[in-house]
């Protein structure tokens, strides 16, 4: 375990990110599918700034429940009220009610007086009223949408100019993955979307792009040494690059998630700082999602696009051809050694010249004289 952590800290880990890309793709499709079902099944719960309406905040000094407040407000025909009772760190309680925009002054005074009565306040001046018109809400929504579009266009242009358009495609797919997944979480949990939420999402998209660009910069650096005679493919090179910067990505993510987690769980749920809730909650969810997408979405998409270039297809074909040739050569050599007939032929071929040499080195027969002076061959 410690050896693995040591290799990770040195950038020497060997995790097969690209080889397991189908697993990451399946996880992302499940997340996107669940988020899409949530978005189509239930609409995002927009805050007062987006929808428009009238909000009332009044200190609560009596023991009253949410259901009782809702029943008392039905007589004013102001739509379905949203009632919330919050308690501060000091123990002070506050009643928060938001309804459809009340344009009639007399009706507005009646609702204000009723809420002061329900909250146990004798003075209607204790009720704080915030009235937002529908046109203002539409302006906020349009400005948020324009800001998001401009941000995405500028990001695409920068990455295309700084790196290449295929890296821009991978980064943008990861961005849309983050937006859809975060919106799905908000829908499924019934969380409210406010201007602070939009600001947090724009901040987190910048964080996601930073982590993605770090990986892409390492990929570009390593790709310069990838030639036609290289022994690794483009996907293997992307794997190596991701392992080299993995510890940096982890440290960057932790340094972002931990302060946001402290802001959310300590500031909101311990000290009940409700003004920080929308901002910290969106940043916490977005930080987790963007960390995943920068590693498991953007880089596999880049490898998939680049592997379709003729240059990298030739490298992969040469590597795969070499891998097939080596086992075939080894099997052929093993077959010759194991063949009895080949072995006997080899022995015969080896012994035949040796026999001929031995016969050639034998001295010729000498002639001997026999009786009668005749010579006999011996």
Coordinates of N, CA and C in Angstrom, one line a residue, residues 175-364:
X175 N -17.6 19.9 -19.6 CA -18.3 21.0 -19.0 C -19.8 20.7 -19.0
X176 N -20.3 20.3 -20.1 CA -21.8 20.0 -20.2 C -22.1 18.8 -19.3
X177 N -21.2 17.9 -19.2 CA -21.4 16.8 -18.2 C -21.6 17.3 -16.8
X178 N -20.7 18.3 -16.4 CA -20.8 18.9 -15.1 C -22.1 19.6 -14.9
X179 N -22.5 20.4 -15.9 CA -23.8 21.2 -15.8 C -25.0 20.3 -15.6
X180 N -25.1 19.3 -16.5 CA -26.3 18.4 -16.4 C -26.3 17.6 -15.1
X181 N -25.1 17.1 -14.7 CA -25.1 16.3 -13.5 C -25.4 17.2 -12.3
X182 N -24.9 18.4 -12.2 CA -25.2 19.3 -11.1 C -26.7 19.7 -11.1
X183 N -27.2 20.0 -12.2 CA -28.6 20.4 -12.3 C -29.5 19.2 -11.9
X184 N -29.1 18.0 -12.3 CA -29.8 16.8 -11.9 C -29.8 16.6 -10.4
X185 N -28.7 16.9 -9.7 CA -28.6 16.7 -8.3 C -29.6 17.8 -7.6
X186 N -29.6 19.0 -8.1 CA -30.5 20.0 -7.6 C -31.9 19.6 -7.8
X187 N -32.3 19.1 -8.9 CA -33.7 18.7 -9.2 C -34.1 17.5 -8.3
X188 N -33.3 16.5 -8.2 CA -33.6 15.3 -7.4 C -33.7 15.6 -5.9
X189 N -32.9 16.5 -5.4 CA -32.9 16.8 -4.0 C -33.8 18.0 -3.7
X190 N -34.4 18.6 -4.7 CA -35.3 19.7 -4.5 C -34.7 20.9 -4.0
X191 N -33.4 21.2 -4.4 CA -32.7 22.3 -3.9 C -33.0 23.6 -4.8
X192 N -33.0 24.7 -4.2 CA -33.3 26.0 -4.8 C -32.2 26.6 -5.6
X193 N -32.4 27.0 -6.8 CA -31.4 27.7 -7.6 C -31.6 29.2 -7.5
X194 N -30.5 29.8 -7.1 CA -30.5 31.3 -6.9 C -29.4 31.9 -7.7
X195 N -29.3 33.2 -7.8 CA -28.1 33.8 -8.4 C -26.8 33.4 -7.9
X196 N -26.8 33.1 -6.5 CA -25.5 32.7 -5.9 C -25.1 31.3 -6.5
X197 N -26.1 30.5 -6.8 CA -25.9 29.1 -7.4 C -25.2 29.3 -8.8
X198 N -25.8 30.2 -9.6 CA -25.2 30.4 -10.9 C -23.8 30.9 -10.8
X199 N -23.5 31.8 -9.9 CA -22.1 32.3 -9.7 C -21.2 31.2 -9.3
X200 N -21.7 30.3 -8.4 CA -20.8 29.2 -8.0 C -20.6 28.2 -9.1
X201 N -21.5 28.0 -10.0 CA -21.3 27.1 -11.1 C -20.3 27.6 -12.1
X202 N -20.4 28.9 -12.4 CA -19.5 29.6 -13.3 C -18.0 29.5 -12.7
X203 N -17.9 29.6 -11.4 CA -16.6 29.5 -10.7 C -16.1 28.1 -10.9
X204 N -17.0 27.1 -10.7 CA -16.5 25.7 -10.7 C -16.2 25.2 -12.1
X205 N -16.9 25.8 -13.1 CA -16.5 25.5 -14.5 C -15.1 25.9 -14.8
X206 N -14.7 27.1 -14.2 CA -13.3 27.5 -14.4 C -12.4 26.5 -13.7
X207 N -12.8 26.0 -12.5 CA -11.9 25.1 -11.8 C -11.8 23.8 -12.6
X208 N -12.9 23.3 -13.2 CA -12.9 22.1 -14.0 C -12.0 22.2 -15.2
X209 N -12.1 23.4 -15.9 CA -11.2 23.6 -17.0 C -9.7 23.7 -16.6
X210 N -9.5 24.3 -15.5 CA -8.1 24.3 -15.0 C -7.5 22.9 -14.9
X211 N -8.2 22.1 -14.2 CA -7.7 20.7 -14.1 C -7.6 20.0 -15.4
X212 N -8.5 20.2 -16.3 CA -8.5 19.6 -17.6 C -7.3 20.1 -18.4
X213 N -7.0 21.4 -18.4 CA -5.9 22.0 -19.1 C -4.6 21.5 -18.6
X214 N -4.5 21.2 -17.3 CA -3.3 20.7 -16.8 C -2.9 19.3 -17.4
X215 N -4.0 18.5 -17.5 CA -3.8 17.2 -18.1 C -3.4 17.3 -19.6
X216 N -4.2 18.2 -20.3 CA -3.9 18.3 -21.7 C -2.5 18.9 -22.0
X217 N -2.0 19.8 -21.2 CA -0.7 20.3 -21.4 C 0.4 19.2 -21.2
X218 N 0.2 18.3 -20.3 CA 1.1 17.2 -20.2 C 1.0 16.3 -21.4
X219 N -0.2 16.1 -21.9 CA -0.4 15.2 -23.1 C 0.3 15.8 -24.3
X220 N 0.2 17.1 -24.4 CA 0.8 17.8 -25.6 C 2.3 17.7 -25.4
X221 N 2.8 17.8 -24.2 CA 4.3 17.7 -24.0 C 4.8 16.3 -24.4
X222 N 4.1 15.3 -24.0 CA 4.5 13.9 -24.2 C 4.3 13.5 -25.7
X223 N 3.3 14.1 -26.3 CA 3.0 13.8 -27.7 C 4.1 14.2 -28.7
X224 N 4.9 15.2 -28.3 CA 6.0 15.7 -29.1 C 7.0 14.6 -29.4
X225 N 7.2 13.6 -28.4 CA 8.1 12.6 -28.6 C 7.5 11.3 -29.2
X226 N 6.3 11.4 -29.6 CA 5.6 10.2 -30.2 C 5.8 10.2 -31.7
X227 N 6.7 9.3 -32.2 CA 7.0 9.3 -33.6 C 6.5 8.0 -34.2
X228 N 6.8 7.8 -35.5 CA 6.3 6.6 -36.2 C 6.9 5.3 -35.7
X229 N 8.1 5.4 -35.1 CA 8.8 4.3 -34.6 C 8.6 4.1 -33.1
X230 N 7.7 4.8 -32.5 CA 7.4 4.7 -31.0 C 6.8 3.3 -30.7
X231 N 7.1 2.9 -29.5 CA 6.6 1.6 -29.0 C 5.3 1.7 -28.3
X232 N 4.7 2.9 -28.1 CA 3.5 3.1 -27.4 C 2.5 3.8 -28.4
X233 N 1.2 3.6 -28.2 CA 0.2 4.3 -29.0 C -0.2 5.6 -28.3
X234 N -1.1 6.4 -29.0 CA -1.5 7.7 -28.4 C -2.2 7.4 -27.1
X235 N -3.1 6.4 -27.0 CA -3.8 6.1 -25.8 C -2.9 5.8 -24.7
X236 N -1.9 5.0 -24.9 CA -0.9 4.7 -23.9 C -0.2 6.0 -23.4
X237 N 0.1 6.9 -24.4 CA 0.8 8.1 -24.0 C -0.1 9.0 -23.1
X238 N -1.4 9.0 -23.4 CA -2.4 9.7 -22.6 C -2.5 9.1 -21.2
X239 N -2.5 7.8 -21.1 CA -2.4 7.1 -19.8 C -1.2 7.6 -19.0
X240 N -0.1 7.6 -19.7 CA 1.2 7.9 -19.0 C 1.1 9.4 -18.5
X241 N 0.5 10.3 -19.3 CA 0.4 11.7 -18.9 C -0.5 11.9 -17.7
X242 N -1.6 11.1 -17.8 CA -2.6 11.2 -16.7 C -2.0 10.7 -15.4
X243 N -1.2 9.7 -15.4 CA -0.6 9.1 -14.2 C 0.4 10.1 -13.7
X244 N 1.1 10.8 -14.6 CA 2.1 11.8 -14.2 C 1.6 13.0 -13.4
X245 N 0.4 13.4 -13.8 CA -0.2 14.6 -13.2 C -1.4 14.2 -12.2
X246 N -1.6 12.9 -12.0 CA -2.7 12.5 -11.1 C -2.6 13.1 -9.7
X247 N -1.4 13.0 -9.1 CA -1.3 13.5 -7.8 C -1.5 15.0 -7.7
X248 N -1.2 15.7 -8.8 CA -1.5 17.2 -8.8 C -3.0 17.4 -8.9
X249 N -3.7 16.6 -9.7 CA -5.1 16.7 -9.8 C -5.8 16.5 -8.4
X250 N -5.3 15.4 -7.7 CA -5.9 15.1 -6.4 C -5.6 16.2 -5.4
X251 N -4.4 16.7 -5.4 CA -4.1 17.8 -4.5 C -5.0 19.1 -4.8
X252 N -5.1 19.4 -6.1 CA -5.9 20.5 -6.5 C -7.4 20.4 -6.0
X253 N -7.9 19.2 -6.2 CA -9.3 18.9 -5.9 C -9.5 19.0 -4.4
X254 N -8.6 18.4 -3.6 CA -8.7 18.4 -2.1 C -8.6 19.8 -1.6
X255 N -7.7 20.6 -2.2 CA -7.5 22.0 -1.7 C -8.8 22.8 -2.0
X256 N -9.6 22.4 -3.0 CA -10.8 23.1 -3.3 C -12.0 22.6 -2.5
X257 N -12.1 21.3 -2.4 CA -13.3 20.7 -1.8 C -13.3 20.9 -0.3
X258 N -12.1 20.8 0.4 CA -12.1 20.8 1.9 C -12.5 22.2 2.4
X259 N -12.0 23.3 1.9 CA -12.5 24.6 2.4 C -14.0 24.8 2.1
X260 N -14.5 24.4 0.9 CA -15.9 24.5 0.6 C -16.8 23.6 1.5
X261 N -16.3 22.4 1.8 CA -17.0 21.6 2.8 C -17.1 22.2 4.2
X262 N -16.0 22.8 4.6 CA -16.0 23.5 5.9 C -17.0 24.7 5.8
X263 N -17.0 25.4 4.7 CA -18.0 26.5 4.6 C -19.4 26.0 4.6
X264 N -19.7 24.9 4.0 CA -21.0 24.4 3.9 C -21.5 23.8 5.3
X265 N -20.7 22.8 5.8 CA -21.2 22.0 6.9 C -21.0 22.8 8.3
X266 N -20.0 23.6 8.4 CA -19.8 24.4 9.6 C -20.5 25.7 9.5
X267 N -20.3 26.4 8.4 CA -21.0 27.7 8.4 C -22.5 27.7 8.3
X268 N -23.0 26.7 7.5 CA -24.4 26.7 7.3 C -25.1 25.8 8.3
X269 N -24.7 24.6 8.5 CA -25.4 23.7 9.3 C -25.0 23.8 10.8
X270 N -23.9 24.4 11.2 CA -23.6 24.6 12.6 C -23.9 26.0 13.0
X271 N -23.5 27.0 12.3 CA -23.8 28.4 12.6 C -25.0 28.9 11.9
X272 N -25.6 28.1 11.1 CA -26.9 28.5 10.4 C -26.8 29.8 9.6
X273 N -25.7 29.9 8.9 CA -25.5 31.1 8.1 C -26.2 30.8 6.7
X274 N -27.5 31.1 6.6 CA -28.3 30.7 5.4 C -27.8 31.5 4.2
X275 N -27.2 32.6 4.4 CA -26.8 33.4 3.2 C -25.7 32.7 2.4
X276 N -25.0 31.8 3.1 CA -23.8 31.1 2.4 C -24.3 29.8 1.9
X277 N -25.5 29.4 2.1 CA -25.9 28.0 1.7 C -25.9 27.8 0.2
X278 N -26.5 28.7 -0.5 CA -26.6 28.5 -2.0 C -25.3 28.5 -2.6
X279 N -24.4 29.4 -2.2 CA -23.0 29.4 -2.8 C -22.2 28.2 -2.4
X280 N -22.2 27.9 -1.2 CA -21.3 26.8 -0.7 C -21.8 25.4 -1.2
X281 N -23.1 25.2 -1.2 CA -23.7 23.9 -1.7 C -23.4 23.7 -3.1
X282 N -23.6 24.7 -4.0 CA -23.3 24.5 -5.4 C -21.8 24.3 -5.7
X283 N -21.0 25.0 -4.9 CA -19.5 24.8 -5.1 C -19.1 23.4 -4.6
X284 N -19.7 22.9 -3.6 CA -19.4 21.5 -3.1 C -19.8 20.4 -4.1
X285 N -21.0 20.5 -4.6 CA -21.5 19.5 -5.6 C -20.7 19.6 -6.9
X286 N -20.5 20.9 -7.3 CA -19.8 21.1 -8.6 C -18.3 20.6 -8.5
X287 N -17.7 20.8 -7.3 CA -16.3 20.4 -7.2 C -16.1 18.9 -7.3
X288 N -17.0 18.2 -6.7 CA -16.9 16.7 -6.9 C -17.2 16.3 -8.3
X289 N -18.2 16.8 -8.9 CA -18.5 16.4 -10.3 C -17.4 16.8 -11.3
X290 N -16.9 18.0 -11.2 CA -15.8 18.5 -12.1 C -14.5 17.7 -11.9
X291 N -14.2 17.3 -10.7 CA -13.0 16.5 -10.5 C -13.1 15.2 -11.2
X292 N -14.3 14.6 -11.2 CA -14.5 13.3 -11.9 C -14.4 13.5 -13.4
X293 N -15.0 14.6 -13.9 CA -15.1 14.8 -15.4 C -13.7 15.1 -16.0
X294 N -12.9 15.9 -15.3 CA -11.6 16.3 -15.8 C -10.7 15.1 -16.0
X295 N -10.9 14.0 -15.2 CA -10.0 12.8 -15.3 C -10.7 11.7 -16.2
X296 N -12.0 11.5 -16.0 CA -12.6 10.3 -16.6 C -13.5 10.6 -17.8
X297 N -13.6 11.9 -18.2 CA -14.5 12.2 -19.3 C -13.6 12.9 -20.4
X298 N -12.9 14.0 -20.0 CA -12.2 14.8 -21.0 C -11.1 14.0 -21.7
X299 N -10.2 13.4 -20.9 CA -9.1 12.7 -21.5 C -9.5 11.5 -22.4
X300 N -10.4 10.6 -21.9 CA -10.8 9.5 -22.8 C -11.4 10.0 -24.1
X301 N -12.1 11.1 -24.1 CA -12.7 11.6 -25.4 C -11.6 12.1 -26.3
X302 N -10.6 12.7 -25.7 CA -9.4 13.2 -26.5 C -8.7 12.0 -27.1
X303 N -8.5 10.9 -26.4 CA -7.8 9.7 -26.9 C -8.6 9.1 -28.0
X304 N -9.9 9.0 -27.8 CA -10.8 8.4 -28.8 C -10.8 9.2 -30.1
X305 N -10.7 10.5 -30.1 CA -10.7 11.4 -31.3 C -9.3 11.3 -32.0
X306 N -8.2 11.3 -31.2 CA -6.9 11.3 -31.8 C -6.5 9.9 -32.4
X307 N -7.0 8.8 -31.8 CA -6.7 7.5 -32.3 C -7.3 7.3 -33.7
X308 N -8.2 8.2 -34.2 CA -8.7 8.1 -35.5 C -7.9 8.8 -36.6
X309 N -6.9 9.5 -36.2 CA -6.0 10.1 -37.1 C -5.1 9.1 -37.8
X310 N -4.8 9.2 -39.1 CA -4.0 8.2 -39.8 C -2.7 7.9 -39.2
X311 N -2.0 9.0 -38.7 CA -0.7 8.9 -38.1 C -0.7 7.9 -36.9
X312 N -1.7 8.1 -36.0 CA -1.7 7.3 -34.8 C -2.4 5.9 -35.1
X313 N -3.2 5.8 -36.2 CA -3.6 4.5 -36.6 C -2.5 3.6 -37.1
X314 N -1.5 4.2 -37.8 CA -0.4 3.5 -38.3 C 0.5 3.0 -37.1
X315 N 0.7 3.9 -36.1 CA 1.5 3.5 -35.0 C 0.8 2.3 -34.3
X316 N -0.5 2.4 -34.1 CA -1.2 1.3 -33.4 C -1.1 0.0 -34.2
X317 N -1.3 0.1 -35.5 CA -1.3 -1.1 -36.4 C 0.1 -1.7 -36.4
X318 N 1.2 -0.9 -36.4 CA 2.6 -1.5 -36.3 C 2.8 -2.1 -35.0
X319 N 2.3 -1.5 -33.9 CA 2.5 -2.2 -32.6 C 1.8 -3.5 -32.5
X320 N 0.5 -3.5 -32.9 CA -0.3 -4.7 -32.9 C 0.3 -5.8 -33.8
X321 N 0.8 -5.4 -35.0 CA 1.5 -6.3 -35.9 C 2.7 -6.9 -35.3
X322 N 3.5 -6.2 -34.6 CA 4.7 -6.7 -33.9 C 4.4 -7.6 -32.8
X323 N 3.3 -7.4 -32.1 CA 2.9 -8.2 -31.0 C 2.4 -9.6 -31.5
X324 N 1.8 -9.6 -32.7 CA 1.3 -10.9 -33.3 C 2.5 -11.6 -33.9
X325 N 3.5 -10.9 -34.4 CA 4.6 -11.6 -35.0 C 5.5 -12.3 -34.0
X326 N 5.7 -11.8 -32.8 CA 6.6 -12.4 -31.8 C 6.1 -13.7 -31.3
X327 N 4.8 -13.9 -31.0 CA 4.4 -15.2 -30.6 C 4.5 -16.2 -31.7
X328 N 4.2 -15.8 -33.0 CA 4.3 -16.7 -34.1 C 5.7 -17.2 -34.3
X329 N 6.7 -16.4 -34.2 CA 8.1 -16.8 -34.3 C 8.5 -17.7 -33.2
X330 N 8.1 -17.4 -32.0 CA 8.4 -18.3 -30.9 C 7.8 -19.7 -31.1
X331 N 6.6 -19.7 -31.5 CA 5.9 -21.0 -31.7 C 6.6 -21.8 -32.8
X332 N 7.0 -21.2 -33.9 CA 7.7 -21.9 -35.0 C 9.0 -22.5 -34.5
X333 N 9.8 -21.7 -33.7 CA 11.0 -22.2 -33.2 C 10.8 -23.4 -32.3
X334 N 9.7 -23.3 -31.4 CA 9.4 -24.4 -30.5 C 9.0 -25.7 -31.3
X335 N 8.3 -25.5 -32.5 CA 7.9 -26.7 -33.3 C 9.1 -27.4 -33.9
X336 N 10.0 -26.7 -34.4 CA 11.2 -27.3 -35.0 C 12.0 -28.1 -34.0
X337 N 12.2 -27.6 -32.8 CA 12.9 -28.3 -31.8 C 12.2 -29.5 -31.3
X338 N 10.9 -29.5 -31.3 CA 10.1 -30.6 -30.8 C 9.9 -31.7 -31.8
X339 N 10.3 -31.6 -33.1 CA 10.0 -32.5 -34.2 C 11.0 -33.6 -34.2
X340 N 10.6 -34.9 -34.0 CA 11.6 -36.0 -34.1 C 12.3 -36.1 -35.4
X341 N 11.5 -36.1 -36.5 CA 12.1 -36.2 -37.8 C 13.1 -35.1 -38.1
X342 N 12.8 -33.9 -37.7 CA 13.8 -32.8 -37.9 C 15.0 -33.1 -37.1
X343 N 14.9 -33.6 -35.9 CA 16.0 -33.9 -35.1 C 16.9 -35.0 -35.7
X344 N 16.3 -36.1 -36.2 CA 17.1 -37.1 -36.8 C 17.8 -36.6 -38.0
X345 N 17.1 -35.8 -38.8 CA 17.7 -35.3 -40.1 C 18.9 -34.4 -39.7
X346 N 18.7 -33.7 -38.6 CA 19.8 -32.8 -38.2 C 21.0 -33.6 -37.8
X347 N 20.8 -34.7 -37.1 CA 21.9 -35.6 -36.7 C 22.5 -36.2 -37.8
X348 N 21.7 -36.7 -38.8 CA 22.3 -37.3 -40.0 C 23.1 -36.4 -40.8
X349 N 22.6 -35.2 -40.9 CA 23.3 -34.2 -41.7 C 24.7 -33.8 -41.0
X350 N 24.6 -33.9 -39.7 CA 25.8 -33.6 -38.9 C 26.8 -34.7 -39.0
X351 N 26.3 -36.0 -39.0 CA 27.2 -37.1 -39.0 C 27.8 -37.4 -40.4
X352 N 27.1 -37.1 -41.4 CA 27.5 -37.5 -42.8 C 28.8 -36.8 -43.1
X353 N 29.0 -35.6 -43.0 CA 30.3 -35.1 -43.3 C 31.4 -35.6 -42.5
X354 N 31.1 -36.0 -41.2 CA 32.1 -36.5 -40.3 C 32.6 -37.9 -40.8
X355 N 31.6 -38.7 -41.3 CA 32.0 -40.0 -41.9 C 32.8 -39.9 -43.1
X356 N 32.5 -39.0 -43.9 CA 33.3 -38.8 -45.1 C 34.7 -38.3 -44.8
X357 N 34.8 -37.5 -43.9 CA 36.2 -37.1 -43.5 C 37.0 -38.2 -42.9
X358 N 36.3 -39.1 -42.1 CA 37.0 -40.2 -41.5 C 37.5 -41.1 -42.6
X359 N 36.6 -41.4 -43.6 CA 37.0 -42.3 -44.7 C 38.1 -41.7 -45.5
X360 N 38.1 -40.4 -45.7 CA 39.2 -39.8 -46.5 C 40.5 -39.8 -45.8
X361 N 40.5 -39.8 -44.5 CA 41.7 -39.8 -43.7 C 42.3 -41.1 -43.5
X362 N 41.6 -42.2 -43.9 CA 42.2 -43.5 -43.8 C 43.3 -43.8 -44.8
X363 N 44.5 -44.3 -44.5 CA 45.6 -44.5 -45.4 C 45.2 -45.5 -46.5
X364 N 45.7 -45.4 -47.7 CA 45.5 -46.4 -48.7 C 46.2 -47.7 -48.4

